[in-house]
Short mmCIF file of C-alpha atoms and ligand atoms in Angstrom, two decimals:
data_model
loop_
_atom_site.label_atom_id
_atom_site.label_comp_id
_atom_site.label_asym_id
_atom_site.label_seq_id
_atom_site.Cartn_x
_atom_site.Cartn_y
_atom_site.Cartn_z
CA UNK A 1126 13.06 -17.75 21.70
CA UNK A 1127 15.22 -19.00 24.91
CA UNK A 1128 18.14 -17.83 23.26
CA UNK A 1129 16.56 -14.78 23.26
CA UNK A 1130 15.63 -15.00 26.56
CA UNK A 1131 19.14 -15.72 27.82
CA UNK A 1132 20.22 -12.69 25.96
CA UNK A 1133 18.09 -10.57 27.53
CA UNK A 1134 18.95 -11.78 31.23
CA UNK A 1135 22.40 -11.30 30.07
CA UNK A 1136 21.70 -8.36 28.89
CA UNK A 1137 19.94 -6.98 32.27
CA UNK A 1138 22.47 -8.13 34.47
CA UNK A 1139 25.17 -5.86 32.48
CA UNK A 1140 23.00 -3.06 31.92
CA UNK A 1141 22.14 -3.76 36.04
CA UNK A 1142 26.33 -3.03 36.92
CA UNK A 1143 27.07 -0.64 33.96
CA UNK A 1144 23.77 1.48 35.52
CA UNK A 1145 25.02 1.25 39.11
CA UNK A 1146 28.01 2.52 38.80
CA UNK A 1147 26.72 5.68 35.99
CA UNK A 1148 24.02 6.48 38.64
CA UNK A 1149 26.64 6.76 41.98
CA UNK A 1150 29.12 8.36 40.07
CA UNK A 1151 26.85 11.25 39.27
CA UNK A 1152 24.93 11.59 42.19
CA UNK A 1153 25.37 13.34 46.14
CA UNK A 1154 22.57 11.08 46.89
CA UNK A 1155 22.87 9.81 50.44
CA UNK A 1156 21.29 6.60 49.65
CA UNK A 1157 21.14 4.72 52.92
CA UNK A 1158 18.22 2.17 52.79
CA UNK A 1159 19.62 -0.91 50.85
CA UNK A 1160 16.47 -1.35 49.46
CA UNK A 1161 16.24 2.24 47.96
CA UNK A 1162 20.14 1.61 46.51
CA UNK A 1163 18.31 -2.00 44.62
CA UNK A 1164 15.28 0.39 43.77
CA UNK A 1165 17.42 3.25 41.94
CA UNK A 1166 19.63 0.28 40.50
CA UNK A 1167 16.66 -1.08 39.16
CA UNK A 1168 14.71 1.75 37.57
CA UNK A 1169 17.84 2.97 35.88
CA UNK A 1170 18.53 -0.88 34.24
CA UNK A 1171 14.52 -0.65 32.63
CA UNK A 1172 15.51 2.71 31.56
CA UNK A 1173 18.60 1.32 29.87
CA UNK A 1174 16.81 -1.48 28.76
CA UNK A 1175 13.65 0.78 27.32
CA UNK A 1176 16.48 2.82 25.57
CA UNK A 1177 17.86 0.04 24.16
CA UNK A 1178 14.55 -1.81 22.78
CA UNK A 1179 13.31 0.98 21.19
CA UNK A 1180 15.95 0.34 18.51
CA UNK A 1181 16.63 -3.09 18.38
CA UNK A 1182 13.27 -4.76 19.53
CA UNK A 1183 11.23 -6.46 15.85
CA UNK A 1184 8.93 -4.11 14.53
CA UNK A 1185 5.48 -4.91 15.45
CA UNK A 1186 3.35 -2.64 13.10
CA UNK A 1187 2.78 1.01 12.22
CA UNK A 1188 0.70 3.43 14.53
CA UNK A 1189 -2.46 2.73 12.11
CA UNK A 1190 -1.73 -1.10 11.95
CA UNK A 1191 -4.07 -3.57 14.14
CA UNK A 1192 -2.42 -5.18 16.58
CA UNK A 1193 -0.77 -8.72 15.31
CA UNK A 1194 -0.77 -7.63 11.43
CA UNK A 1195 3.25 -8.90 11.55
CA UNK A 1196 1.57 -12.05 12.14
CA UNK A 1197 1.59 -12.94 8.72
CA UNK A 1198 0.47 -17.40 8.56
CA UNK A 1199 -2.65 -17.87 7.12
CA UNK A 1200 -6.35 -15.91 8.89
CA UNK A 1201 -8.92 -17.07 7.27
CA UNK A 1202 -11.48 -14.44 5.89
CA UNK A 1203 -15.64 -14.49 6.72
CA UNK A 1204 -16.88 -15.28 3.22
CA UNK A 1205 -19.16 -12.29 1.84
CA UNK A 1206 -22.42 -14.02 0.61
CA UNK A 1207 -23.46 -13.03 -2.80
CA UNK A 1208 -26.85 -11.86 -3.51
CA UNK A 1209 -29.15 -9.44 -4.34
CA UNK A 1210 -31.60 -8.06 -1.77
CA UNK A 1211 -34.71 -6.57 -2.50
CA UNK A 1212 -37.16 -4.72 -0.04
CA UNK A 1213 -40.69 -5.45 -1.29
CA UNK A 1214 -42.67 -2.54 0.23
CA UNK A 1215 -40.24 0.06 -0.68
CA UNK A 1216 -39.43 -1.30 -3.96
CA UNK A 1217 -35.65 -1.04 -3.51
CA UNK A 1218 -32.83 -3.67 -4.44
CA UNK A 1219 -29.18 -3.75 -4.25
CA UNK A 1220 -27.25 -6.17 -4.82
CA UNK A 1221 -23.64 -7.30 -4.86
CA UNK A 1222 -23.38 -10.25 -7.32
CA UNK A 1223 -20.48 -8.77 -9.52
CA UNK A 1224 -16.58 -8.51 -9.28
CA UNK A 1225 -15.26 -6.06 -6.58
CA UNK A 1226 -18.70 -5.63 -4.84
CA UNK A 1227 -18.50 -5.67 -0.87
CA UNK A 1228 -22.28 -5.20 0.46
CA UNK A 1229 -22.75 -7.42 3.97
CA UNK A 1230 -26.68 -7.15 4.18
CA UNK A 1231 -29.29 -4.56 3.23
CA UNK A 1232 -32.58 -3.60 5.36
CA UNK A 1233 -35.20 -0.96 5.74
CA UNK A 1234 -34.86 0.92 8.87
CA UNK A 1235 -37.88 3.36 8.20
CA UNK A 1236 -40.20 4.54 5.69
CA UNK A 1237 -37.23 6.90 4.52
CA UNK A 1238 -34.48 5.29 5.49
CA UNK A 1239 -32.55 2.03 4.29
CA UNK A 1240 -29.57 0.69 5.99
CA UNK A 1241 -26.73 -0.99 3.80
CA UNK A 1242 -24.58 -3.01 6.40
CA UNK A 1243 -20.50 -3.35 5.26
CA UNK A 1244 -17.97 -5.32 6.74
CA UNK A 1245 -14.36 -6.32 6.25
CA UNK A 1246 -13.26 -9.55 4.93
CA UNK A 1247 -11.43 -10.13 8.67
CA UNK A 1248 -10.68 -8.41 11.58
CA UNK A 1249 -8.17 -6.90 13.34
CA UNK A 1250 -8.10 -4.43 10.17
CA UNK A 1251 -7.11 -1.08 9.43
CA UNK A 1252 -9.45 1.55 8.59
CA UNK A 1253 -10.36 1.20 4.83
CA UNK A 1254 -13.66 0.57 4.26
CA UNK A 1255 -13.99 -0.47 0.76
CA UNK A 1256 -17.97 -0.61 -0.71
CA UNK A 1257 -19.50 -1.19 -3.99
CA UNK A 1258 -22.90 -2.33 -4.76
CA UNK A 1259 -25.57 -1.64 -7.10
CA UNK A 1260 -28.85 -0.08 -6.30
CA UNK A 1261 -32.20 0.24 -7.92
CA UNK A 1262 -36.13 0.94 -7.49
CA UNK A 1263 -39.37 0.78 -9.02
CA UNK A 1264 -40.20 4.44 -8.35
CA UNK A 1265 -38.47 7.50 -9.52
CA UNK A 1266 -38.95 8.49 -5.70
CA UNK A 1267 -35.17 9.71 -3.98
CA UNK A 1268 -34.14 7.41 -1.48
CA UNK A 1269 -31.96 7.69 1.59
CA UNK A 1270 -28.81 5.26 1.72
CA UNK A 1271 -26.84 4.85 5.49
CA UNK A 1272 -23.56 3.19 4.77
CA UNK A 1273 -22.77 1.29 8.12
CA UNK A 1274 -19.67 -0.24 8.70
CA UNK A 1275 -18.68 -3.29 11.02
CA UNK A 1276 -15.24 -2.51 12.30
CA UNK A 1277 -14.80 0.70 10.26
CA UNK A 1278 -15.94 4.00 9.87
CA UNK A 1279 -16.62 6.25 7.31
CA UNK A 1280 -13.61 7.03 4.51
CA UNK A 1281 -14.63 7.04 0.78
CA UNK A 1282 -16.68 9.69 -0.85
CA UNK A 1283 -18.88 7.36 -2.83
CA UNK A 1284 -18.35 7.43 -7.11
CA UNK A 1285 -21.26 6.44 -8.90
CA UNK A 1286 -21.70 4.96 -12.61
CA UNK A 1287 -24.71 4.14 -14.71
CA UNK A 1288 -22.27 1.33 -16.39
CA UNK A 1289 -19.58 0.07 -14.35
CA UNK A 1290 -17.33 1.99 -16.49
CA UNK A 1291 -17.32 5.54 -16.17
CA UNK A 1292 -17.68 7.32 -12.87
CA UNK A 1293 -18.58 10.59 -10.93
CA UNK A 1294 -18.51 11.72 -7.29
CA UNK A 1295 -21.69 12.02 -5.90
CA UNK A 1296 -22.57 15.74 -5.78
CA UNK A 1297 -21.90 16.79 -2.39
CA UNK A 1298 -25.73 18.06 -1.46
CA UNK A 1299 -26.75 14.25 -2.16
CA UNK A 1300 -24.01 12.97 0.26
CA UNK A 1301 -22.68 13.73 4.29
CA UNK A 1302 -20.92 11.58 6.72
CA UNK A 1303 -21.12 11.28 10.46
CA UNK A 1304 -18.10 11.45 12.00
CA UNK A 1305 -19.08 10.81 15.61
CA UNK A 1306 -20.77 7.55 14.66
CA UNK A 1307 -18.63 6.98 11.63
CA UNK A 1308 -21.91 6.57 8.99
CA UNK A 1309 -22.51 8.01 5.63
CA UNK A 1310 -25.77 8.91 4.31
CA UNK A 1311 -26.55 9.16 0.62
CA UNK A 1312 -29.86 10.48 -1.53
CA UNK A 1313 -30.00 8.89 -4.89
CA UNK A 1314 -32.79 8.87 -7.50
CA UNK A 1315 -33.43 5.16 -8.21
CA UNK A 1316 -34.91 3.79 -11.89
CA UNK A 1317 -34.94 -0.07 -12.58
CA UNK A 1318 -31.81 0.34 -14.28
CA UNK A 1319 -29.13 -0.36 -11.73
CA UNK A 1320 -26.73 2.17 -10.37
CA UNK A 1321 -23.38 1.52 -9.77
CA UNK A 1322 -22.07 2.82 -5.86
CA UNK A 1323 -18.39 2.24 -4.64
CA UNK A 1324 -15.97 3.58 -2.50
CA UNK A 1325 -13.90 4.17 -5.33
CA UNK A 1326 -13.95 3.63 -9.55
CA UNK A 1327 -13.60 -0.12 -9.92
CA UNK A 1328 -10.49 -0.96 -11.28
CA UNK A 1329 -10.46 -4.71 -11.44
CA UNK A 1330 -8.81 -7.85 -12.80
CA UNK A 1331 -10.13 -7.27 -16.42
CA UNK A 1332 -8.98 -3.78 -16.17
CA UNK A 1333 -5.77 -4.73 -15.50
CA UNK A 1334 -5.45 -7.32 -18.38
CA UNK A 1335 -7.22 -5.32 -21.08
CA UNK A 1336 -4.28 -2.30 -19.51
CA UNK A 1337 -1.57 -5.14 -19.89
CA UNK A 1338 -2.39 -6.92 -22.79
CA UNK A 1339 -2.45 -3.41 -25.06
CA UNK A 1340 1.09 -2.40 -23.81
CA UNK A 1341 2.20 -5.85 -24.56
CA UNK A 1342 1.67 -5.21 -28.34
CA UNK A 1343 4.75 -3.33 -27.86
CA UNK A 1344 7.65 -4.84 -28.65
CA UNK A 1345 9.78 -4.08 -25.73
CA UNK A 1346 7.21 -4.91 -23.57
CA UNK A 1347 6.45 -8.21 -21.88
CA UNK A 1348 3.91 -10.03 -19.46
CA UNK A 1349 4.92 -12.93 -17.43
CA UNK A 1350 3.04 -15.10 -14.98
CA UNK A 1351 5.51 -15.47 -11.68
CA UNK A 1352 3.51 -17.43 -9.45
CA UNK A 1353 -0.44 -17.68 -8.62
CA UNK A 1354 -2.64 -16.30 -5.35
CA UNK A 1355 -4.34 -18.20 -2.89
CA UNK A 1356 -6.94 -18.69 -5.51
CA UNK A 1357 -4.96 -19.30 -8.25
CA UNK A 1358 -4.91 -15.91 -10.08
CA UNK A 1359 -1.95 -15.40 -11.72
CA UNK A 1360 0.40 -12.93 -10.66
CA UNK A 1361 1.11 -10.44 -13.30
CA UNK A 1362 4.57 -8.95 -13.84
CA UNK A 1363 5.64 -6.60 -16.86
CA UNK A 1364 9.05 -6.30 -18.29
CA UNK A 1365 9.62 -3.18 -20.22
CA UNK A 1366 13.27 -3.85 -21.60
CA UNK A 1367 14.89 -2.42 -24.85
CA UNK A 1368 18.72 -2.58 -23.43
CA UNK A 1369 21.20 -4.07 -25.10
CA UNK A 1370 21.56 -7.87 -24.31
CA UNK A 1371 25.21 -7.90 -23.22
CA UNK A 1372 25.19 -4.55 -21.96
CA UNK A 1373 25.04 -3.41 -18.27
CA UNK A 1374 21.92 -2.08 -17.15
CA UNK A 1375 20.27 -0.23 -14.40
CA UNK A 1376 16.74 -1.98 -12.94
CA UNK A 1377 13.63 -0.18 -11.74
CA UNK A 1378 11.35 -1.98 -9.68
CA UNK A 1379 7.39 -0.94 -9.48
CA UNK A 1380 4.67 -2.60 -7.27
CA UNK A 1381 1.03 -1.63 -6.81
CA UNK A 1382 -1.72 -3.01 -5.41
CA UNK A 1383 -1.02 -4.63 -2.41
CA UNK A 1384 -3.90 -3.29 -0.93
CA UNK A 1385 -7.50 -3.28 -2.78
CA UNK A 1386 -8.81 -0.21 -1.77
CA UNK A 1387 -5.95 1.70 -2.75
CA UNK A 1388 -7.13 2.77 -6.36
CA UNK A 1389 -5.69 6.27 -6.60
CA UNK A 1390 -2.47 4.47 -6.03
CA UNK A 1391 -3.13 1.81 -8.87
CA UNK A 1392 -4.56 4.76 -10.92
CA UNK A 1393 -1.05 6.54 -10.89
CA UNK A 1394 0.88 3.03 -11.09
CA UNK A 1395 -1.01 2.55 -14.51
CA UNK A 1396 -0.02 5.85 -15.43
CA UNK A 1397 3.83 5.95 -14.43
CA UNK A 1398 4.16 2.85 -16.38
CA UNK A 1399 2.75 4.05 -19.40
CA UNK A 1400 5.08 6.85 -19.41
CA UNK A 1401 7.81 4.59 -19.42
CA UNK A 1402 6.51 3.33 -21.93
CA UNK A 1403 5.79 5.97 -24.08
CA UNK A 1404 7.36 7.20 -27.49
CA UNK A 1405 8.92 9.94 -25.61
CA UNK A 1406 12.48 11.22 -26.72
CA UNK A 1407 13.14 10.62 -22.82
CA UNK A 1408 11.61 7.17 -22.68
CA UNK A 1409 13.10 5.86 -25.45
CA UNK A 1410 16.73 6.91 -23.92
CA UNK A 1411 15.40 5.64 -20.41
CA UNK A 1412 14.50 2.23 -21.82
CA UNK A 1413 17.85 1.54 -23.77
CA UNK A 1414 19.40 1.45 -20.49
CA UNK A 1415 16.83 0.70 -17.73
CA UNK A 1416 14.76 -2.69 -17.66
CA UNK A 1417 11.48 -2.05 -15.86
CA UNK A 1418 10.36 -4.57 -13.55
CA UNK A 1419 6.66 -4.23 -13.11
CA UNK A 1420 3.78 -5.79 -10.47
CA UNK A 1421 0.78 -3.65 -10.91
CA UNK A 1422 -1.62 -6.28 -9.35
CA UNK A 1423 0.07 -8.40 -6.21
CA UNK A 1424 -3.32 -8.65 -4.17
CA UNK A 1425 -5.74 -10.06 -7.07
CA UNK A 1426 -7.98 -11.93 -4.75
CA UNK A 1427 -8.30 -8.58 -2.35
CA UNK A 1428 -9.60 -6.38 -5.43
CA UNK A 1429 -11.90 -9.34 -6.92
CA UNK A 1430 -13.51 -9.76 -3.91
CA UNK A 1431 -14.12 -6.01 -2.80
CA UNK A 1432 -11.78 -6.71 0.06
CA UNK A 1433 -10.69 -3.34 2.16
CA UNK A 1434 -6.68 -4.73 2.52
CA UNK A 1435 -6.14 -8.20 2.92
CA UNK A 1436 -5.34 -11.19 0.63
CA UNK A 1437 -7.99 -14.54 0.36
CA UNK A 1438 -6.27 -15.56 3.54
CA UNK A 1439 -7.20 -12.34 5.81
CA UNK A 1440 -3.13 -11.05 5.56
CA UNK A 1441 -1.90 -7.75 5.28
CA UNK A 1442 0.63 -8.55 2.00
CA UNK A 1443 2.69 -5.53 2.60
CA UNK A 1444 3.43 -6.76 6.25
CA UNK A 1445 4.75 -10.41 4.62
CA UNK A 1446 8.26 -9.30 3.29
CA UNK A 1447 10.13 -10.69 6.14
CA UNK A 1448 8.51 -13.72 6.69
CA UNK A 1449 6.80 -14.40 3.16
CA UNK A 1450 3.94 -16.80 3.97
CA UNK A 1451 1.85 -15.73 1.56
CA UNK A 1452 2.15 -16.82 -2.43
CA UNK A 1453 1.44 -13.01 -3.68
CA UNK A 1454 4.65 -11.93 -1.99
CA UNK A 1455 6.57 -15.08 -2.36
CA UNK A 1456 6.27 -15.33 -5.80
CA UNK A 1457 7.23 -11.49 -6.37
CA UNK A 1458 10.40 -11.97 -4.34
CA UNK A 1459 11.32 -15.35 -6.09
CA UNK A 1460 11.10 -13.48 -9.34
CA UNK A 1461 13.56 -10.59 -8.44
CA UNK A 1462 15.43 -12.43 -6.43
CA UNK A 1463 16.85 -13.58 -10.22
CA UNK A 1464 18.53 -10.36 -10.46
CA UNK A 1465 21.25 -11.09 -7.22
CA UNK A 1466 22.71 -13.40 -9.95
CA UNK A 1467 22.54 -10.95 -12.87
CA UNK A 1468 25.92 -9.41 -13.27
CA UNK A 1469 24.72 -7.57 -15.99
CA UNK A 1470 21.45 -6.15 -13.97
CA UNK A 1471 22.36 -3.84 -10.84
CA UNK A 1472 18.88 -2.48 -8.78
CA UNK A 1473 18.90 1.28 -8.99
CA UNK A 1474 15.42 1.83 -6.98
CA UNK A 1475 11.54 0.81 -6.31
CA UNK A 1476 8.36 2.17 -6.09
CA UNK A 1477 5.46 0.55 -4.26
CA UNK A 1478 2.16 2.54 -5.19
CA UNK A 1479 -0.46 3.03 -2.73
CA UNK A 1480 -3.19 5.53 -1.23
CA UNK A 1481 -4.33 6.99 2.05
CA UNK A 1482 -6.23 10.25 2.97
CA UNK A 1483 -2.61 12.90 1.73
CA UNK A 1484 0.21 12.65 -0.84
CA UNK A 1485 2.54 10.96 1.05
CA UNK A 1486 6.33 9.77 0.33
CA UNK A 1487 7.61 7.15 2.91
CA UNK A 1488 11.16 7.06 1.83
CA UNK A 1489 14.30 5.50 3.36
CA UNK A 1490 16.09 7.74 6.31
CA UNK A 1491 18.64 10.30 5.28
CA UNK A 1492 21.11 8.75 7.23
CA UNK A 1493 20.43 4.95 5.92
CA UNK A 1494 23.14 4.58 3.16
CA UNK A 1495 21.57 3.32 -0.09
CA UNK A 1496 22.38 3.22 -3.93
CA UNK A 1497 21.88 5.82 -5.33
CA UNK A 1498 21.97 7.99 -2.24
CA UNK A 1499 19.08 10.37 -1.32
CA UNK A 1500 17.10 9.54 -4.36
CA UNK A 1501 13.70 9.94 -3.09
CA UNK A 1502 14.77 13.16 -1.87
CA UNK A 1503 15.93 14.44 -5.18
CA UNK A 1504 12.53 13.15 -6.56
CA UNK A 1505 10.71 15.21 -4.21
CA UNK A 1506 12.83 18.36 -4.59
CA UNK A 1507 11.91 18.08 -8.23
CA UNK A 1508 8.39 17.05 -7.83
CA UNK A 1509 8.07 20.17 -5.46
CA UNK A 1510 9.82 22.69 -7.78
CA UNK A 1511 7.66 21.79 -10.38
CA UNK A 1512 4.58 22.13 -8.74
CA UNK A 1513 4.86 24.40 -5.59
CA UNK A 1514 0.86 24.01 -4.59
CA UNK A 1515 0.93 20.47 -5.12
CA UNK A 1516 0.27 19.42 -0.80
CA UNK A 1517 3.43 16.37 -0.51
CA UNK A 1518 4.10 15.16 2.96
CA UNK A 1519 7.13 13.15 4.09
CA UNK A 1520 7.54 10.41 6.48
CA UNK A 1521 11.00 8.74 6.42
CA UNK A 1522 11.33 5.72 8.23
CA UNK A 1523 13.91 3.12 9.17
CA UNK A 1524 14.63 -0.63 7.47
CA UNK A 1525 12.90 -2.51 10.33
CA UNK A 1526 9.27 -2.76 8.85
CA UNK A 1527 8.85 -6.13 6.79
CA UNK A 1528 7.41 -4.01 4.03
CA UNK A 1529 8.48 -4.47 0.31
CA UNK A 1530 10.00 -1.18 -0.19
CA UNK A 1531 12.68 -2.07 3.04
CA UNK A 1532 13.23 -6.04 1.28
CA UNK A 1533 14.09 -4.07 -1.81
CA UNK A 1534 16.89 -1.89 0.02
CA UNK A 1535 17.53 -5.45 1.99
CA UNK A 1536 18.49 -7.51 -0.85
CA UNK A 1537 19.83 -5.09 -3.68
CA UNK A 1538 21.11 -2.10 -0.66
CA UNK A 1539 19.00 0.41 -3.44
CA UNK A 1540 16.79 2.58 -2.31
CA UNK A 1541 13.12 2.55 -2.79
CA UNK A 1542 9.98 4.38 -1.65
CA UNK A 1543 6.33 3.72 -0.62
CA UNK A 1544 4.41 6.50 -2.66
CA UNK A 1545 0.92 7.26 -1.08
CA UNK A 1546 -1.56 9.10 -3.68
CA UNK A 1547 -4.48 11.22 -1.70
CA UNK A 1548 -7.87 8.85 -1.68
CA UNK A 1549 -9.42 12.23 -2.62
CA UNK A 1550 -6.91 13.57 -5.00
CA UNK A 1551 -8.32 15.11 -8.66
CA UNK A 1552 -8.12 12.61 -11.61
CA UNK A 1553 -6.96 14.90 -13.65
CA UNK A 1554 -4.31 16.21 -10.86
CA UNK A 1555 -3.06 12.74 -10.57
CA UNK A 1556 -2.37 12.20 -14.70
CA UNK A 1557 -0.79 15.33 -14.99
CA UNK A 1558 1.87 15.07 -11.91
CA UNK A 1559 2.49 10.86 -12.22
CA UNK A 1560 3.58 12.17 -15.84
CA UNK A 1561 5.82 14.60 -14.52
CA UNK A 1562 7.15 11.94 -11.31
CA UNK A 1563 8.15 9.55 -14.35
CA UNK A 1564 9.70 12.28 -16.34
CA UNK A 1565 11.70 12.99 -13.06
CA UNK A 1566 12.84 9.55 -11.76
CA UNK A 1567 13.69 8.32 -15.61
CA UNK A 1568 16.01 11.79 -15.80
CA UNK A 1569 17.30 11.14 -12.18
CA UNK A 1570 17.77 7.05 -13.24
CA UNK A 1571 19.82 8.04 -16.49
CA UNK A 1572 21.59 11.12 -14.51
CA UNK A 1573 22.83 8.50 -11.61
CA UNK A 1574 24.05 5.74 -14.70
CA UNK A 1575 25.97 8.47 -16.44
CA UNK A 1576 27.59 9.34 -13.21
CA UNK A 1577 28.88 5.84 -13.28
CA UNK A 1578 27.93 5.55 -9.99
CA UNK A 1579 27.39 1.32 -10.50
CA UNK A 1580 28.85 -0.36 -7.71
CA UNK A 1581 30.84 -3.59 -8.50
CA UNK A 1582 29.10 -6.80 -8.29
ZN1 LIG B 164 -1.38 0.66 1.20
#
């Protein structure tokens, strides 16, 4: 810090000459006052210095990020208390006494209207309020649900399911949201058998296990524990690996999950991977000479707990990849951090899945040099060709950010991407392209090895 400090002062005075004489060289001025001359000498140093700090200054979070979320030590979260609340005279319960819920307190607010009250696991946080509870009465009576958020406002259409297991959107005449107080409003037929309402499907810790444990009946396939979260869940990874042992090979990295609410993103995660590790004609040449890498799950305590983007200890994981003070991201990097000592194994790219309200690539600037070079661009050229009404947006970005696609480029130099799937996007919509995106990176992944484009260790 005073090293900084003395840099800076350094810094100032230089910029302070270098300015002074620019700014008289270029200007008919008649500057008389002394004072005035120290004035213009001044402004034009802060300019300088502006100019310069805009580039070289540490990143301190992304136009949607709360203030401090690079502050990545331990936050503590505000426990959520589990229980199930009934409201005698209207004969309505909810409760959130299951894995994944997130329901903060529950109240009647009229004879028609009942108030269910959500908030975040901690604050400063980003807007994505995550819900789930269940619901049920002793009437067949319709009753009116206001989803109020603490420190939020309104994002999720709500998906309902009679069994935890299968879902629907709520039709859209039973459903509208306020957007100048940022409150939802539902109208749902109760029974005594419980419904099922969440921000998104639930796609939880068993899920995940039941998804990992059937593709590890394959031989090429399998699952590792690298390290444990804050509340000592392990931390899944995958290997998908059919190369030869003393063969070189290319690596692709794939992380999902950082953030709870992001289930579109895990949705098309789960499916990429299964692509890869399909029976395919492609596949089959992809995996005898790419290992797969795989982290579908790296916030386990943030989707157990119905959390809207932290980790147990109130951190933003995908904000820890410079300073790594959480275990999640620690233990990931520990475990890839094998491959700098791999000669055999040389990083091609990675893929960190995630969600937010468009289909969204974040990939590395153009004029950043990675290997391979401009490979998220190919992707989307492809991905674009192949389906020209398919909405994609792009948002390329610098190194700076300590997220895990930019440690990935740090450590191997190989590119990588943060994917965003649309919170909103068709089920169906995202099988069918994630099929196609693996199709096109494994093609692109082979294309690049054949080209012999592996740099020398
Ligand atoms: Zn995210």
């Amino acid at each position: 810090m005073l090293q900084k400090s003395i840099y800076s002062i350094l810094y100032f005075i230089l910029i302070f000459f270098i300015s002074r004489s620019i700014y008289f060289e270029n200007t008919k001025t008649d500057m008389t006052s002394p004072f005035s001359k120290i004035l213009a000498h001044l402004f034009i140093a802060i300019l300088f210095i502006i100019a310069g700090c805009s580039s070289s200054d540490n990143f301190s979070g992304f136009s949607y990020d709360p203030e401090g979320v690079t502050e990545t030590t331990d936050k503590g979260i505000n426990p959520q208390y589990k229980r199930t609340i009934g409201v005698e005279s209207g004969g309505v319960w909810v409760s959130n006494e299951f894995a994944g819920a997130r329901m903060s307190d529950f109240y009647k607010v009229s004879d028609s209207l009942y108030r269910i009250e959500i908030s975040p696991e901690n604050k400063k946080i980003n807007n994505s309020p995550w819900y789930a509870f269940k619901v049920w009465g002793s009437d067949k009576d319709s009753v009116t649900l206001q989803l109020h958020y603490n420190h939020g406002e309104h994002r999720y259409i709500p998906k309902l399911s009679k069994d935890g297991k299968t879902w629907r959107r709520i039709d859209p005449s039973n459903f509208s949201a306020d957007t100048t107080n940022g409150t939802a409003t539902l109208s749902l037929d109760l029974t005594l058998d419980p419904l099922w309402v969440s921000a998104q499907e639930l796609y939880l810790w068993d899920d995940y296990r039941r998804w990992t444990d059937s593709l590890a009946a394959k031989r090429f396939i399998k699952t590792d524990t690298v390290g444990y979260s804050h509340n000592r869940r392990p931390i899944i990874k995958m290997g998908i690996s059919e190369t030869n042992n003393d063969s070189k090979k290319g690596v692709l990295i794939i992380m999902g999950r950082q953030h709870p609410s992001e289930v579109t993103g895990a949705l098309a995660a789960q499916i990429f991977i299964n692509e890869l590790a399909s029976q395919s004609k492609l596949a089959n040449q992809f995996r005898k000479n790419f290992d797969v890498w795989t982290y579908p799950l790296v916030n386990p305590d943030g989707v157990q707990q119905g959390h809207w983007r932290h980790n147990s200890a109130g951190v933003d994981l995908n904000r820890d990849w410079q300073a790594f003070n959480q275990p999640e991201t620690r233990a990931i990097r520990n475990d890839l951090l094998s491959l700098n000592n791999d000669s055999l194994r040389t990083v091609y790219y990675g893929i960190d899945f995630h969600s937010t309200d468009e289909n969204l690539f974040y990939p590395i600037n153009r004029d950043i040099s990675t290997f391979p070079e401009d490979f998220t661009y190919q992707w989307i050229d492809s991905l674009t060709k192949t389906f020209p009404n398919y909405p994609v947006k792009v948002e390329p970005f610098d190194t700076s950010s300590p997220i895990a696609k930019n440690w990935i480029y740090h450590t191997f130099g190989a590119d990588a991407v943060t994917y965003e799937i649309n919170d909103r996007a068709n089920r169906d919509s995202i099988r069918i392209v994630t099929r196609k995106n693996a199709q096109i990176i494994m093609q692109q992944l082979l294309n690049e090895k054949e080209e012999q484009k592996m740099p020398a260790k």
